CSV table of C-alpha atoms in Angstrom, one decimal:
chain,number,residue,atom,x,y,z
A,1,UNK,CA,-6.9,-5.2,8.1
A,2,UNK,CA,-8.3,-6.6,4.8
A,3,UNK,CA,-6.0,-4.4,2.7
A,4,UNK,CA,-2.9,-5.8,4.3
A,5,UNK,CA,-4.3,-9.2,3.9
A,6,UNK,CA,-4.9,-8.6,0.2
A,7,UNK,CA,-1.4,-7.2,-0.3
A,8,UNK,CA,0.1,-10.3,1.3
A,9,UNK,CA,-2.0,-12.5,-0.9
A,10,UNK,CA,-0.9,-10.7,-4.0
A,11,UNK,CA,2.7,-11.1,-3.0
A,12,UNK,CA,2.2,-14.8,-2.3
A,13,UNK,CA,0.4,-15.4,-5.5
A,14,UNK,CA,2.6,-13.0,-7.5
A,15,UNK,CA,-0.5,-11.2,-8.6
A,16,UNK,CA,0.8,-7.9,-9.8
A,17,UNK,CA,-2.4,-6.8,-11.6
A,18,UNK,CA,-4.5,-7.1,-8.4
A,19,UNK,CA,-1.8,-5.4,-6.4
A,20,UNK,CA,-1.8,-2.5,-8.8
A,21,UNK,CA,-5.6,-2.1,-8.3
A,22,UNK,CA,-5.2,-2.3,-4.5
A,23,UNK,CA,-2.5,0.4,-4.5
A,24,UNK,CA,-4.6,2.6,-6.8
A,25,UNK,CA,-7.6,2.5,-4.4
A,26,UNK,CA,-5.4,2.9,-1.4
A,27,UNK,CA,-3.8,6.0,-2.9
A,28,UNK,CA,-7.2,7.5,-3.6
A,29,UNK,CA,-8.5,6.7,-0.1
A,30,UNK,CA,-5.3,7.9,1.6
A,31,UNK,CA,-5.4,11.2,-0.3
A,32,UNK,CA,-9.0,11.7,0.6
A,33,UNK,CA,-8.4,11.5,4.3
A,34,UNK,CA,-5.1,13.4,4.2
A,35,UNK,CA,-2.6,10.5,4.7
A,36,UNK,CA,-0.2,12.0,2.3
A,37,UNK,CA,2.8,9.7,3.0
A,38,UNK,CA,0.6,6.6,2.4
A,39,UNK,CA,-0.8,8.1,-0.8
A,40,UNK,CA,2.7,8.9,-2.0
A,41,UNK,CA,4.1,5.5,-1.3
A,42,UNK,CA,1.1,3.9,-2.9
A,43,UNK,CA,1.6,6.0,-6.0
A,44,UNK,CA,5.4,5.2,-6.0
A,45,UNK,CA,4.8,1.4,-5.9
A,46,UNK,CA,2.0,1.5,-8.3
A,47,UNK,CA,4.3,3.2,-10.8
A,48,UNK,CA,7.0,0.7,-10.2
A,49,UNK,CA,4.5,-2.1,-10.9
A,50,UNK,CA,3.6,-0.4,-14.2
A,51,UNK,CA,7.2,-0.2,-15.2
A,52,UNK,CA,7.9,-3.8,-14.1
A,53,UNK,CA,10.5,-2.4,-11.7
A,54,UNK,CA,9.1,-4.1,-8.6
A,55,UNK,CA,9.9,-7.8,-8.0
A,56,UNK,CA,7.8,-10.1,-5.9
A,57,UNK,CA,10.5,-10.4,-3.2
A,58,UNK,CA,10.8,-6.7,-2.9
A,59,UNK,CA,10.7,-5.0,0.5
A,60,UNK,CA,8.1,-2.7,-1.0
A,61,UNK,CA,5.4,-5.0,0.3
A,62,UNK,CA,6.6,-4.6,3.8
A,63,UNK,CA,7.1,-0.9,3.4
A,64,UNK,CA,3.5,-0.3,2.2
A,65,UNK,CA,2.2,-2.6,4.9
A,66,UNK,CA,4.2,-0.7,7.5
A,67,UNK,CA,2.9,2.6,6.3
A,68,UNK,CA,-0.7,1.3,6.4
A,69,UNK,CA,-0.2,0.3,10.0
A,70,UNK,CA,1.3,3.7,10.8
A,71,UNK,CA,-1.6,5.5,9.2
A,72,UNK,CA,-4.1,3.4,11.0
A,73,UNK,CA,-2.4,4.1,14.3
A,74,UNK,CA,-2.6,7.9,13.6
A,75,UNK,CA,-6.2,7.6,12.9
A,76,UNK,CA,-6.8,5.6,16.0
A,77,UNK,CA,-5.1,8.1,18.1
A,78,UNK,CA,-7.1,10.9,16.5
A,79,UNK,CA,-10.3,8.9,17.2
A,80,UNK,CA,-9.3,8.6,21.0
A,81,UNK,CA,-8.6,12.2,21.5
């Protein structure tokens, strides 16, 4: 998934501005398709970035990636029904 790759790249490069943009787009997309938990987590981490409360070694990166994967699995299951 390109979003996951982008998030990992932002973490490796400590590029918080790009990460903020990715989370913002992810929140909007997740909201549009009804993935509420993903949208909420995206908003939470976006706000933490704005407040400089998220460090680059934070487990937040893994948390948001895990939620993306869970959301993709749900969508895949729905597609196969």
